[in-house]
Coordinates of C-alpha atoms in Angstrom, one line a residue:
M1 CA 19.2 -9.4 -34.9
V2 CA 18.1 -8.2 -31.5
N3 CA 17.9 -10.7 -28.7
Y4 CA 15.1 -9.7 -26.4
S5 CA 15.2 -10.7 -22.7
A6 CA 12.4 -11.4 -20.2
S7 CA 13.1 -7.9 -18.8
N8 CA 12.5 -6.3 -22.2
F9 CA 9.0 -7.9 -22.4
L10 CA 8.3 -6.8 -18.9
Q11 CA 9.3 -3.3 -19.9
I12 CA 6.8 -3.4 -22.7
A13 CA 4.1 -4.6 -20.3
F14 CA 5.1 -1.8 -17.9
I15 CA 4.8 0.9 -20.6
T16 CA 1.4 -0.5 -21.5
L17 CA 0.2 -0.5 -17.9
S18 CA 1.4 3.1 -17.4
I19 CA -0.3 4.4 -20.6
L20 CA -3.5 2.5 -19.7
G21 CA -3.4 4.0 -16.2
I22 CA -3.0 7.5 -17.5
A23 CA -6.0 7.0 -19.8
L24 CA -8.2 5.6 -17.1
L25 CA -7.4 8.4 -14.7
W26 CA -7.1 11.3 -17.2
A27 CA -10.4 13.1 -16.4
Q28 CA -9.9 13.0 -12.6
T29 CA -7.9 15.9 -11.1
R30 CA -7.5 13.9 -7.9
F31 CA -4.9 11.8 -9.7
T32 CA -2.8 14.4 -11.3
A33 CA 0.3 13.4 -9.4
M34 CA -0.3 9.7 -10.1
R35 CA -0.5 10.5 -13.9
Y36 CA 2.8 12.2 -13.6
L37 CA 4.3 9.2 -11.9
L38 CA 2.8 6.8 -14.5
G39 CA 4.2 9.1 -17.3
A40 CA 7.7 9.1 -15.8
T41 CA 7.5 5.3 -15.4
A42 CA 6.5 4.9 -19.0
L43 CA 9.5 7.0 -20.1
L44 CA 11.9 5.2 -17.8
M45 CA 10.8 1.8 -19.2
T46 CA 11.1 3.1 -22.8
F47 CA 14.6 4.3 -22.2
N48 CA 15.5 1.1 -20.4
F49 CA 14.2 -0.9 -23.4
I50 CA 16.2 1.3 -25.9
E51 CA 19.4 1.2 -23.9
E52 CA 19.3 -2.5 -23.4
T53 CA 18.2 -3.6 -26.9
K54 CA 20.1 -0.7 -28.7
V55 CA 17.3 -0.5 -31.2
V56 CA 18.2 3.2 -31.2
N57 CA 21.7 4.4 -30.5
L58 CA 21.3 7.3 -28.0
G59 CA 25.0 7.5 -27.3
Y60 CA 24.3 8.6 -23.7
L61 CA 22.7 7.0 -20.6
I62 CA 19.4 8.6 -19.6
T63 CA 17.9 6.1 -17.1
P64 CA 20.1 6.7 -14.1
S65 CA 18.6 10.2 -13.7
F66 CA 15.1 8.6 -13.2
S67 CA 16.3 7.3 -9.9
L68 CA 16.2 10.9 -8.6
L69 CA 12.8 11.4 -10.1
M70 CA 10.7 8.6 -8.6
G71 CA 11.0 9.6 -5.0
P72 CA 9.6 13.1 -5.4
L73 CA 6.9 11.9 -7.7
F74 CA 5.8 9.2 -5.3
F75 CA 5.8 11.7 -2.5
A76 CA 3.5 13.9 -4.6
V77 CA 1.1 11.0 -5.1
V78 CA 0.9 10.5 -1.3
A79 CA 0.5 14.2 -0.6
Q80 CA -2.4 14.3 -3.1
L81 CA -3.9 11.2 -1.6
I82 CA -4.1 12.6 2.0
S83 CA -4.8 16.2 1.1
A84 CA -7.9 17.3 -0.7
S85 CA -6.4 20.7 -1.1
Y86 CA -3.1 19.6 -2.6
Q87 CA -2.2 21.2 -5.9
Q88 CA 0.7 20.8 -8.2
Q89 CA 2.3 24.2 -7.7
S90 CA 5.4 25.7 -9.2
K91 CA 7.2 25.4 -5.8
H92 CA 6.8 21.6 -6.0
W93 CA 8.8 21.3 -9.2
V94 CA 12.0 22.3 -7.4
H95 CA 12.1 18.7 -6.2
L96 CA 12.7 17.5 -9.7
V97 CA 15.7 19.8 -10.3
P98 CA 18.3 17.2 -9.0
A99 CA 17.1 14.7 -11.6
A100 CA 17.5 17.3 -14.4
I101 CA 21.0 18.3 -13.1
S102 CA 22.0 14.6 -12.9
L103 CA 21.7 14.3 -16.7
L104 CA 25.1 16.1 -16.8
F105 CA 26.7 13.4 -14.7
N106 CA 25.4 10.1 -16.2
H107 CA 28.9 9.3 -17.3
W108 CA 29.3 8.1 -13.7
P109 CA 26.0 6.1 -13.5
Q110 CA 27.0 4.4 -10.2
W111 CA 27.2 7.7 -8.4
V112 CA 24.0 9.0 -9.8
L113 CA 22.2 5.7 -8.9
A114 CA 23.6 5.9 -5.4
A115 CA 22.3 9.5 -5.1
G116 CA 19.0 8.3 -6.5
T117 CA 18.7 5.5 -3.9
L118 CA 19.3 7.9 -1.1
S119 CA 16.8 10.3 -2.6
Q120 CA 14.1 7.6 -2.8
I121 CA 14.7 6.4 0.8
V122 CA 14.4 10.0 2.0
Y123 CA 11.2 10.7 0.1
F124 CA 9.6 7.4 0.9
S125 CA 10.4 8.0 4.6
L126 CA 8.8 11.5 4.4
S127 CA 5.7 9.9 2.8
I128 CA 5.4 7.4 5.6
K129 CA 5.7 10.2 8.2
A130 CA 3.0 12.2 6.4
L131 CA 0.7 9.1 6.3
I132 CA 1.2 8.5 10.0
R133 CA 0.2 12.1 10.7
Y134 CA -2.8 11.7 8.4
Q135 CA -3.9 8.5 10.2
H136 CA -3.8 10.3 13.6
I137 CA -6.0 13.2 12.3
L138 CA -8.4 11.2 10.2
P139 CA -10.6 9.8 13.1
Q140 CA -11.2 13.3 14.3
N141 CA -13.0 14.1 11.0
R142 CA -14.5 11.0 9.4
S143 CA -16.8 8.2 10.5
D144 CA -15.4 6.0 7.8
A145 CA -11.8 6.5 9.0
N146 CA -11.0 2.8 9.1
K147 CA -11.7 2.6 5.3
L148 CA -9.6 5.7 4.5
R149 CA -6.6 5.0 6.7
A150 CA -4.4 4.2 3.7
D151 CA -2.5 1.4 5.5
W152 CA -2.0 -0.3 2.2
V153 CA -0.1 2.8 0.9
K154 CA 2.1 2.7 4.0
R155 CA 2.9 -1.0 3.4
I156 CA 3.7 -0.2 -0.3
L157 CA 6.1 2.5 0.9
W158 CA 7.9 0.1 3.3
V159 CA 8.2 -2.4 0.4
L160 CA 9.6 0.4 -1.8
V161 CA 12.2 1.3 0.8
G162 CA 13.3 -2.4 0.9
V163 CA 13.4 -2.7 -2.8
A164 CA 15.5 0.5 -3.1
L165 CA 18.0 -0.9 -0.6
V166 CA 18.2 -4.3 -2.3
D167 CA 18.5 -2.6 -5.7
A168 CA 21.4 -0.5 -4.3
V169 CA 23.2 -3.7 -3.3
R170 CA 22.7 -5.1 -6.8
H171 CA 24.2 -2.0 -8.4
N172 CA 27.3 -2.2 -6.2
L173 CA 27.8 -5.9 -6.7
Q174 CA 27.5 -5.8 -10.5
P175 CA 31.3 -6.1 -11.2
Y176 CA 31.5 -9.2 -8.9
L177 CA 28.5 -11.3 -9.7
P178 CA 27.7 -13.6 -12.7
T179 CA 25.8 -12.1 -15.5
T180 CA 23.0 -14.7 -15.3
L181 CA 22.4 -13.9 -11.6
L182 CA 22.4 -10.2 -12.2
L183 CA 19.9 -10.5 -15.0
R184 CA 17.5 -12.5 -12.8
W185 CA 18.0 -10.1 -9.9
Y186 CA 17.2 -7.2 -12.3
L187 CA 14.1 -9.0 -13.5
V188 CA 12.9 -9.5 -9.9
M189 CA 13.4 -5.8 -9.2
Q190 CA 11.5 -4.7 -12.2
L191 CA 8.7 -7.2 -11.5
S192 CA 8.4 -5.8 -7.9
Y193 CA 8.0 -2.2 -9.2
F194 CA 5.5 -3.4 -11.9
L195 CA 3.3 -5.1 -9.2
I196 CA 3.4 -2.0 -7.0
V197 CA 2.4 0.3 -9.8
A198 CA -0.3 -2.1 -10.9
L199 CA -1.8 -2.1 -7.4
L200 CA -1.8 1.7 -7.3
V201 CA -3.6 1.9 -10.6
I202 CA -6.2 -0.8 -9.7
R203 CA -7.0 0.8 -6.3
A204 CA -7.3 4.3 -7.9
V205 CA -9.6 3.0 -10.7
R206 CA -11.8 0.7 -8.5
E207 CA -11.9 2.7 -5.3
P208 CA -11.3 6.4 -6.0
Q209 CA -13.0 7.3 -2.7
L210 CA -9.9 6.0 -0.9
F211 CA -8.1 9.1 -2.4
A212 CA -10.5 11.7 -1.1
G213 CA -8.1 13.2 1.4
L214 CA -8.7 15.9 4.1
T215 CA -8.9 19.6 3.5
D216 CA -6.4 22.0 5.0
G217 CA -9.0 23.0 7.6
E218 CA -9.8 19.4 8.6
Q219 CA -6.1 18.7 9.0
A220 CA -5.5 21.8 11.1
L221 CA -8.5 21.0 13.2
G222 CA -7.4 17.5 13.8
L223 CA -3.9 18.7 14.8
S224 CA -5.4 21.2 17.2
V225 CA -7.5 18.5 18.9
I226 CA -4.6 16.1 19.2
E227 CA -2.2 18.8 20.5
G228 CA -4.8 20.5 22.7
C229 CA -7.1 19.0 25.3
D230 CA -6.0 15.4 24.4
K231 CA -2.8 16.2 26.2
G232 CA -4.5 17.4 29.4
K233 CA -4.5 21.1 28.8
C234 CA -8.2 21.6 29.4
K235 CA -9.3 23.3 32.5
A236 CA -12.2 22.1 34.7
D237 CA -14.7 24.8 33.6
E238 CA -13.8 24.0 29.9
T239 CA -14.6 20.3 30.6
T240 CA -18.0 21.2 32.1
Q241 CA -18.7 23.3 29.0
A242 CA -17.7 20.4 26.8
D243 CA -20.0 18.1 28.6
T244 CA -22.9 20.4 28.2
L245 CA -22.2 20.9 24.5
F246 CA -21.8 17.2 24.0
K247 CA -25.2 16.4 25.5
E248 CA -26.8 18.9 23.2
L249 CA -24.9 17.5 20.2
N250 CA -25.7 13.9 21.2
K251 CA -29.4 14.8 21.5
Q252 CA -29.5 16.2 17.9
V253 CA -27.5 13.2 16.5
H254 CA -30.0 10.8 17.9
S255 CA -33.2 12.8 17.2
Q256 CA -32.2 13.2 13.5
Q257 CA -30.4 9.8 13.4
L258 CA -27.4 11.5 11.8
Y259 CA -25.1 8.6 12.6
R260 CA -27.0 6.6 10.0
L261 CA -25.4 8.7 7.2
P262 CA -22.9 6.2 5.8
R263 CA -20.0 8.5 5.1
L264 CA -20.7 11.1 7.8
S265 CA -17.9 13.6 8.3
L266 CA -17.3 16.3 10.9
R267 CA -18.3 18.9 8.3
D268 CA -21.6 17.1 7.5
L269 CA -22.4 17.0 11.2
A270 CA -21.7 20.7 11.6
Q271 CA -24.0 21.5 8.6
H272 CA -26.9 19.4 10.1
T273 CA -26.6 20.7 13.7
G274 CA -25.6 24.3 13.1
L275 CA -22.6 23.9 15.4
G276 CA -19.0 24.7 14.5
E277 CA -16.7 21.9 13.4
K278 CA -14.1 22.9 16.1
D279 CA -16.8 23.0 18.8
I280 CA -18.1 19.6 17.8
S281 CA -14.7 18.0 17.7
W282 CA -13.8 19.5 21.1
A283 CA -17.1 18.4 22.7
I284 CA -16.8 14.8 21.5
N285 CA -13.2 14.5 22.5
Q286 CA -13.9 16.0 26.0
G287 CA -17.5 15.2 26.6
Y288 CA -17.5 11.7 25.1
G289 CA -13.8 11.0 25.8
S290 CA -12.9 9.7 22.3
N291 CA -12.6 10.9 18.7
F292 CA -15.3 11.6 16.2
N293 CA -14.9 8.3 14.4
D294 CA -15.3 6.2 17.6
Y295 CA -18.3 8.2 18.7
V296 CA -20.3 7.9 15.5
N297 CA -19.6 4.2 15.1
A298 CA -20.5 3.5 18.7
Q299 CA -23.9 5.0 18.1
R300 CA -24.3 2.8 15.0
L301 CA -23.3 -0.2 16.9
A302 CA -25.8 0.6 19.7
D303 CA -28.5 1.0 17.1
V304 CA -27.7 -2.5 15.6
V305 CA -27.7 -4.2 19.0
S306 CA -31.0 -2.5 19.9
Q307 CA -32.6 -3.7 16.7
L308 CA -31.3 -7.2 17.3
D309 CA -32.5 -7.3 20.9
S310 CA -36.0 -5.9 20.1
A311 CA -36.8 -7.7 16.9
K312 CA -39.4 -10.5 17.3
E313 CA -38.2 -12.8 14.5
S314 CA -36.2 -15.9 15.2
D315 CA -32.4 -15.7 15.5
S316 CA -32.0 -17.4 12.1
D317 CA -34.1 -14.6 10.5
K318 CA -32.0 -12.0 12.3
K319 CA -28.8 -13.5 10.9
V320 CA -30.2 -13.2 7.4
R321 CA -31.1 -9.6 8.0
L322 CA -28.0 -8.7 9.9
L323 CA -26.1 -7.0 7.0
D324 CA -29.3 -5.0 6.2
I325 CA -29.6 -3.8 9.8
A326 CA -25.9 -2.9 9.8
L327 CA -26.1 -0.9 6.6
E328 CA -29.3 0.8 7.7
A329 CA -27.4 1.9 10.9
G330 CA -24.7 3.6 8.7
F331 CA -22.0 1.0 8.4
N332 CA -20.3 1.0 5.0
S333 CA -19.4 -2.7 4.7
K334 CA -19.8 -6.0 6.4
S335 CA -16.1 -6.3 7.2
S336 CA -16.0 -3.0 9.1
F337 CA -19.2 -3.8 11.0
N338 CA -18.0 -7.2 12.0
S339 CA -14.6 -5.9 13.1
L340 CA -16.1 -3.1 15.2
F341 CA -18.8 -5.4 16.7
K342 CA -16.1 -7.9 17.8
R343 CA -13.8 -5.2 19.2
H344 CA -16.6 -3.7 21.3
L345 CA -18.6 -6.8 22.4
G346 CA -15.8 -9.4 22.3
M347 CA -17.7 -11.7 19.9
T348 CA -19.0 -11.8 16.3
P349 CA -22.6 -10.8 15.6
S350 CA -23.4 -14.5 14.9
Q351 CA -22.0 -15.5 18.3
Y352 CA -24.0 -12.7 20.0
L353 CA -27.2 -14.0 18.5
A354 CA -26.4 -17.5 19.5
E355 CA -25.6 -16.6 23.1
K356 CA -28.4 -14.1 23.6
P357 CA -31.1 -15.4 26.0
Q358 CA -34.4 -16.2 24.2

């Protein structure tokens, strides 16, 4: 009779979660990489279950090779999250070759697991680097940059780096620690991975807009702005041209109230004004002195303050209507509006209404 452990029941839950996630994300091409990650996770937990319970005698270890698989797959998820143009091309499959080759060496599982841990740390670090670059470029293209920053993914990656290091310690201490302690440690590691994957699935299903990503053109434009005039390379005559272009752009933005479009992007603004994306980004960065995201949200904030100051109703009525006014001005959520309001004015909207002279 097979004695099932708590880890085995968690493995069953993990397999169920992975299959459910694949089913929920099946029709959306934006989550191709995540479906591969979930599929690999389901296979890993299946082999874990089989190897530990011995319900089927495989005669050979499979699971160590998965340690070389998870890093590249998670990197692919991050790449698809931040790039709207990312496709699973044949050249990307080369990253999975080490996992396939390692199947020949699973007679020495400790060495394969050590290589897998190193691989994961490298790929998680590359993912963090890509996210930091994305977060620098994002405000140059999107007015809802704060919502799309993917800080939560970066935090997950740091946690994964920590978990990989702790798990490496567990593997190396196995010959020296009591079995009970090792089993509990193993359960905690699996539970950590389970919670991380569950969070990924929940965010992907509930907030798919977070995975919109930037096109190659937007990323190239963002880099050119960051590496260009932002580093003081603009000449005086170019600055004058930028000021003139910005004044014309600002006039159109206000006459058409374009800042009120909730998810306004640089591309949207170019379509409405007839100006080039590169010219708009350059004009805002030089003529306004900040990025696209800051410019658009500053116009929204000015609109809200203007409405609050000019409205004739009582302050209590204004508080009731405050969220409606913010959403009308183009803000996506109450939290982002409150955060921006406090950062620019040094107080919350409620405090502003309370302190404003009657």
